[in-house]
XYZ file of C-alpha atoms in Angstrom:
415
model
C 0.121 -0.068 0.039
C 1.524 3.231 -1.156
C -0.648 5.687 0.455
C -0.600 6.818 4.170
C -3.503 5.444 6.324
C -5.247 8.049 8.204
C -5.874 8.076 11.954
C -9.637 6.914 11.186
C -10.779 3.562 10.312
C -8.789 1.852 7.565
C -11.001 0.018 5.538
C -9.170 -3.085 4.069
C -9.661 -5.164 0.747
C -8.335 -8.925 0.417
C -5.472 -10.108 -1.624
C -6.083 -12.450 -4.675
C -6.188 -16.166 -5.512
C -4.729 -18.799 -3.242
C -1.287 -20.291 -4.246
C -1.625 -23.260 -1.664
C -4.561 -25.554 -1.190
C -5.989 -26.484 2.303
C -7.869 -29.222 3.441
C -8.992 -29.731 7.226
C -5.518 -29.980 8.680
C -2.185 -28.581 7.663
C -1.560 -27.123 4.112
C -0.172 -28.874 1.370
C 1.886 -27.096 -1.203
C -0.083 -27.033 -4.442
C 2.460 -25.528 -6.724
C 5.699 -23.018 -6.726
C 4.825 -19.530 -5.972
C 6.509 -16.131 -6.529
C 4.500 -14.759 -3.709
C 4.434 -15.230 -0.200
C 0.667 -14.382 1.089
C 0.532 -13.095 4.766
C -2.914 -12.632 6.707
C -2.949 -9.224 8.574
C -5.808 -9.590 11.012
C -6.227 -6.675 13.303
C -8.862 -4.495 14.835
C -10.197 -1.814 12.750
C -13.304 -1.064 14.487
C -14.238 -1.326 18.406
C -12.438 -0.207 21.265
C -8.834 -1.447 19.949
C -9.155 0.325 16.575
C -6.439 2.756 16.962
C -4.085 -0.001 17.882
C -5.081 -2.051 14.888
C -4.933 0.583 12.315
C -1.216 1.324 13.495
C -0.273 -2.178 12.959
C -1.388 -1.988 9.713
C 0.703 1.232 8.969
C 3.899 -0.561 10.281
C 2.953 -4.105 8.370
C 2.826 -2.067 4.946
C 5.889 -0.031 5.635
C 7.723 -3.192 6.426
C 6.188 -4.985 3.136
C 7.067 -2.226 1.020
C 10.748 -2.293 2.238
C 11.124 -5.792 2.139
C 9.381 -6.107 -1.376
C 11.267 -3.368 -2.962
C 14.506 -4.985 -2.113
C 13.555 -8.456 -3.599
C 11.091 -9.761 -1.271
C 11.954 -13.039 0.476
C 14.130 -15.468 -1.466
C 12.846 -13.766 -4.601
C 9.190 -13.771 -3.543
C 7.042 -10.794 -3.047
C 5.050 -10.523 0.097
C 1.316 -10.249 -0.764
C -1.090 -9.253 2.191
C -4.573 -9.979 2.809
C -6.315 -8.265 5.679
C -9.424 -8.209 7.927
C -10.961 -6.547 10.779
C -11.013 -8.707 13.896
C -13.344 -6.175 15.527
C -11.647 -7.765 18.858
C -13.982 -10.541 18.707
C -12.540 -14.203 18.980
C -15.095 -15.484 16.473
C -14.469 -12.623 13.948
C -10.674 -13.110 14.070
C -11.027 -16.701 13.830
C -13.151 -16.604 10.433
C -10.973 -13.991 9.120
C -7.902 -16.005 9.776
C -9.734 -19.157 8.233
C -10.773 -17.292 5.321
C -7.002 -15.900 4.829
C -5.745 -19.296 4.678
C -8.118 -21.492 2.640
C -9.180 -18.725 0.272
C -6.076 -16.663 -0.047
C -3.335 -19.144 0.561
C -1.795 -17.074 3.535
C 1.012 -19.177 4.910
C 1.738 -16.758 7.869
C -1.155 -15.075 9.940
C -0.177 -12.017 12.082
C -1.801 -8.923 13.894
C -4.357 -8.602 16.823
C -4.696 -6.608 20.043
C -6.357 -8.947 22.430
C -5.340 -12.136 24.159
C -8.767 -13.651 23.378
C -8.485 -13.112 19.734
C -4.864 -14.351 19.930
C -5.699 -17.416 21.700
C -8.686 -18.258 19.231
C -6.490 -17.851 16.197
C -3.457 -19.466 17.597
C -5.576 -22.848 18.095
C -7.076 -22.334 14.391
C -3.357 -21.712 12.719
C -2.010 -24.825 14.861
C -4.956 -27.257 13.315
C -3.936 -25.771 9.579
C -0.348 -25.870 10.351
C 0.126 -22.009 9.395
C 2.613 -19.937 11.371
C 0.881 -17.282 13.526
C 3.078 -14.324 14.592
C 0.854 -12.956 17.525
C 1.421 -9.172 17.873
C -0.387 -6.906 20.573
C -1.242 -9.820 22.924
C -0.257 -9.375 26.647
C -1.936 -11.985 28.578
C 0.073 -15.008 29.614
C -1.999 -17.503 27.925
C -0.894 -16.780 24.384
C 2.309 -18.593 24.906
C 1.774 -20.329 28.287
C -1.596 -21.960 29.345
C -2.879 -21.983 25.434
C 0.567 -22.313 23.943
C 1.068 -23.767 20.438
C 3.791 -25.012 18.397
C 2.929 -22.784 15.351
C 2.709 -19.538 17.377
C 5.436 -17.128 18.328
C 4.806 -14.022 20.413
C 7.529 -11.261 20.589
C 5.473 -8.804 22.864
C 5.854 -8.783 26.677
C 3.441 -10.892 28.582
C 1.556 -9.858 31.750
C 4.153 -11.932 33.990
C 6.854 -9.802 32.396
C 5.014 -6.561 32.933
C 3.822 -7.386 36.300
C 7.508 -8.134 37.559
C 8.720 -4.953 35.932
C 5.984 -2.760 37.687
C 6.581 -4.507 41.200
C 10.453 -3.966 40.984
C 9.816 -0.212 40.394
C 6.759 0.516 42.325
C 7.451 -0.954 45.406
C 11.073 0.617 45.482
C 9.640 3.961 44.538
C 6.141 4.065 46.127
C 6.279 1.320 48.948
C 3.127 -1.093 49.122
C 0.241 0.025 50.994
C -3.496 -0.799 49.553
C -4.138 -1.779 46.296
C -7.648 -1.482 44.525
C -7.926 -3.208 41.013
C -10.466 -2.388 38.442
C -10.091 -5.277 35.852
C -11.469 -5.907 32.232
C -13.509 -9.313 32.717
C -11.694 -11.432 30.030
C -8.502 -13.435 29.701
C -6.184 -10.608 29.459
C -7.622 -8.803 32.674
C -7.588 -11.868 34.720
C -4.086 -12.662 33.671
C -2.645 -9.080 34.645
C -4.583 -9.170 38.031
C -3.034 -12.715 39.128
C 0.428 -11.535 38.060
C 0.394 -8.256 39.805
C -1.122 -9.563 43.010
C 1.036 -12.602 42.915
C 4.112 -10.149 42.976
C 3.337 -7.515 45.040
C 1.424 -8.936 47.862
C 4.497 -10.993 48.990
C 6.308 -7.654 49.249
C 3.696 -6.282 51.669
C 0.888 -4.705 49.348
C -2.747 -5.645 50.539
C -5.408 -6.025 47.855
C -8.533 -4.657 49.126
C -10.543 -5.321 46.429
C -10.676 -6.428 42.487
C -13.946 -5.266 40.465
C -14.481 -6.741 37.382
C -15.773 -4.789 34.225
C -17.872 -6.246 31.424
C -15.572 -6.604 28.046
C -16.188 -5.251 25.527
C -19.038 -2.597 26.276
C -18.343 -0.835 29.425
C -19.671 2.641 28.928
C -19.527 3.784 32.323
C -16.812 3.103 34.878
C -18.405 5.482 37.483
C -19.962 2.598 39.693
C -16.481 1.077 40.009
C -14.770 4.486 40.588
C -16.921 5.202 43.245
C -16.069 1.956 45.162
C -12.379 2.748 44.644
C -12.876 6.339 45.999
C -14.610 5.126 49.124
C -11.758 2.560 49.505
C -8.992 5.300 49.604
C -6.313 3.076 48.238
C -2.599 3.924 48.046
C -2.550 2.439 44.387
C -5.249 2.133 41.756
C -4.550 -0.249 39.293
C -6.895 -0.083 36.010
C -6.382 -3.169 33.955
C -8.165 -1.673 30.894
C -6.922 -0.826 27.579
C -7.617 1.072 24.431
C -10.452 3.358 24.182
C -11.626 1.381 27.389
C -8.582 2.740 29.241
C -9.107 6.281 27.931
C -12.611 6.526 29.620
C -11.883 4.830 32.601
C -8.718 7.473 33.386
C -10.731 10.232 32.387
C -13.602 9.449 34.510
C -11.248 8.437 37.386
C -9.854 12.262 37.286
C -13.589 13.503 37.768
C -13.598 11.544 40.980
C -10.264 13.035 41.909
C -8.518 9.806 41.956
C -5.696 11.114 39.688
C -4.429 13.435 42.266
C -5.476 11.320 45.415
C -3.954 7.972 44.523
C -1.243 6.427 42.571
C -2.683 5.152 39.168
C -1.147 2.022 37.598
C -1.957 1.013 34.053
C -0.493 -2.232 33.191
C 0.065 -1.378 29.303
C 0.227 1.878 27.615
C 0.640 3.317 24.136
C 0.741 6.892 22.544
C -3.035 6.880 21.445
C -4.009 5.812 24.984
C -1.955 8.648 26.608
C -3.040 11.333 24.124
C -6.861 10.488 24.734
C -6.315 10.854 28.576
C -4.639 14.056 27.952
C -3.293 15.443 31.597
C -5.045 12.823 33.269
C -2.194 10.528 32.100
C 0.296 12.626 34.165
C 2.416 10.737 36.712
C 0.381 7.584 35.724
C 2.807 4.446 35.599
C 2.581 1.858 33.089
C 4.882 -0.441 30.840
C 5.755 -0.847 27.283
C 8.079 -3.016 25.262
C 8.850 -0.169 23.082
C 8.735 3.730 23.278
C 9.821 5.427 19.948
C 11.739 8.246 21.482
C 13.849 5.999 23.985
C 14.552 3.343 21.498
C 15.618 5.633 18.496
C 18.084 7.370 20.454
C 19.451 4.264 21.735
C 19.490 1.532 18.600
C 20.166 2.246 15.056
C 17.477 -0.050 13.722
C 14.813 1.618 16.036
C 15.951 4.989 14.509
C 15.557 3.696 10.934
C 12.143 2.262 11.580
C 10.851 5.311 13.431
C 12.085 7.886 10.943
C 10.527 5.863 7.993
C 7.430 5.673 9.781
C 7.241 9.059 10.706
C 8.340 10.182 7.187
C 5.287 8.068 5.601
C 2.499 8.860 8.215
C 3.601 12.286 9.908
C 3.750 10.823 13.582
C 6.033 8.350 15.193
C 4.958 4.625 15.800
C 3.062 2.936 18.693
C 4.841 -0.030 20.402
C 2.202 -2.038 18.632
C 3.478 -0.703 15.384
C 6.810 -1.626 16.268
C 5.938 -5.383 16.830
C 4.095 -5.528 13.743
C 7.029 -4.074 11.744
C 9.778 -6.245 13.495
C 7.530 -9.411 13.311
C 7.449 -9.107 9.227
C 11.316 -8.884 9.362
C 11.811 -11.638 11.662
C 9.555 -13.809 9.502
C 11.684 -12.932 6.716
C 14.538 -13.825 8.678
C 13.172 -17.435 9.470
C 12.182 -18.136 6.194
C 15.920 -17.271 4.752
C 17.523 -19.095 7.345
C 14.966 -22.196 6.654
C 15.576 -21.872 3.126
C 11.848 -22.517 2.612
C 8.234 -21.329 3.804
C 7.442 -24.865 5.083
C 6.140 -23.971 8.487
C 8.227 -26.889 10.360
C 11.560 -25.595 8.877
C 10.530 -21.845 9.864
C 9.391 -23.129 13.312
C 12.989 -24.513 13.651
C 14.741 -21.453 12.613
C 12.820 -19.205 15.077
C 13.243 -21.414 17.930
C 16.248 -19.879 20.074
C 17.849 -17.937 17.126
C 19.124 -14.731 18.220
C 18.389 -11.415 16.334
C 18.287 -7.511 16.565
C 16.040 -5.179 14.664
C 14.908 -2.504 16.657
C 15.833 -3.055 20.279
C 18.415 -5.120 22.170
C 19.361 -8.768 21.128
C 16.331 -10.976 21.550
C 14.953 -14.476 20.903
C 12.144 -16.714 21.339
C 11.976 -19.477 23.845
C 11.806 -23.024 22.469
C 9.924 -24.051 25.577
C 6.819 -21.608 25.032
C 7.798 -19.438 21.977
C 7.605 -16.358 24.044
C 9.696 -13.603 23.129
C 12.756 -12.628 25.531
C 13.401 -8.784 25.408
C 13.297 -5.592 27.372
C 10.284 -3.971 29.253
C 10.375 -0.318 30.004
C 8.382 1.150 33.227
C 7.088 4.573 32.061
C 5.487 7.449 33.901
C 3.122 9.924 32.184
C 4.245 13.660 31.843
C 2.089 16.767 31.811
C 0.578 17.535 28.326
C 2.292 20.832 27.885
C 5.769 18.868 27.821
C 4.662 15.971 25.285
C 6.206 18.033 22.223
C 4.563 18.277 18.678
C 1.605 16.255 18.389
C 1.765 15.043 22.048
C 3.664 11.520 21.134
C 6.084 12.303 23.661
C 3.740 11.146 26.417
C 6.260 9.490 29.129
C 9.396 9.703 31.030
C 11.325 6.173 31.119
C 11.627 5.298 34.881
C 13.569 2.197 34.615
C 14.359 -0.627 31.794
C 14.120 -4.235 32.816
C 15.928 -6.803 30.548
C 13.946 -9.689 29.339
C 15.819 -12.711 31.143
C 15.006 -10.908 34.542
C 11.583 -10.597 34.381
C 10.393 -13.180 31.908
C 8.637 -16.348 33.652
C 11.083 -19.188 34.637
C 10.736 -22.323 32.502
C 10.151 -24.287 35.562
C 6.732 -22.162 36.081
C 5.218 -22.902 32.729
C 2.179 -24.994 32.358
C 2.765 -24.845 28.381
C 2.697 -28.216 26.995
C 3.760 -27.538 23.339
C 3.074 -29.866 20.601
C 5.927 -31.954 18.935
C 6.848 -31.966 15.364
């Protein structure tokens, strides 16, 4: 795609005829192909639409760069796209269509653990690589791990470990109140945070669950938080839901009276909350300002993204961009698009694109890379466009915060 995607909804088309034939199980190569079809399965509507649209921008940037240099082993990448609406059923239908109709040999994208787990199961059945993008819940590479799925993005355990190391040191323990999205990701984050901070002296006084998707008013939950007078308020919401909850928390005076923690953030959420995000603590696997100043690969990506679209990339966009290059690396190392050969090329191989040297663990296919702890800054200090939204409090390296292999319940399929 040559034209820049606007910040509004991106309406995607689909790619052409299938180069591969599929039955109920793993794919069978029907004929030699001059193209590699990849499925971009992201939310373009619903509460996570901004995150999905930014992923599409980065995917198209990476695809155009790769194709301009000859593609992958002489084969051009041909994308096919779908709006998963942050609904597991829709995401699965999209992925199945991409595989069976369009001939996709790799599926990527998503902004939800629920959709990631659903698509992961389908890709395992079909024998197709799934490069999960913005999925934070542990389930993606632990409880619901699959051989054909790889997740580079930090998981909830890594964020919880990073936050605990920073928060307990800087702000002590005290009383913690949780407002949690009632689905896989929310439960995963809550379980991880409480497991880390309670042994250090924090007291969890309440966890209020919010319907997902569809919470239009967080006032009843925030009233309970206000009455409890916690030292720390953990708001485990994402995308537009997080923006609404933080802004309503400010109306109750909670952004001034208590330390607010949001487990995961990006530029769009910070911009949507404006000054209400000031002093809020969160995590991210990538922050364009920090990484572009530290790593040449990140600077190249950020500069190219900003030149093309007029603003810097979110962390989900960075993951999307890197996923495309990581897949290219693996196919070239394998010398084939055969899924088993690509899996073997991905497992344990160290690589570096936009961050430090990183890798996927063989045991669960979780990416091992750093996690940033960020703190929001006032809107007046955020620079042009408001995309410089935070200061970096600490950087925790991947090996120090990733879940120990001995703790995993992942039962990975064999080849």
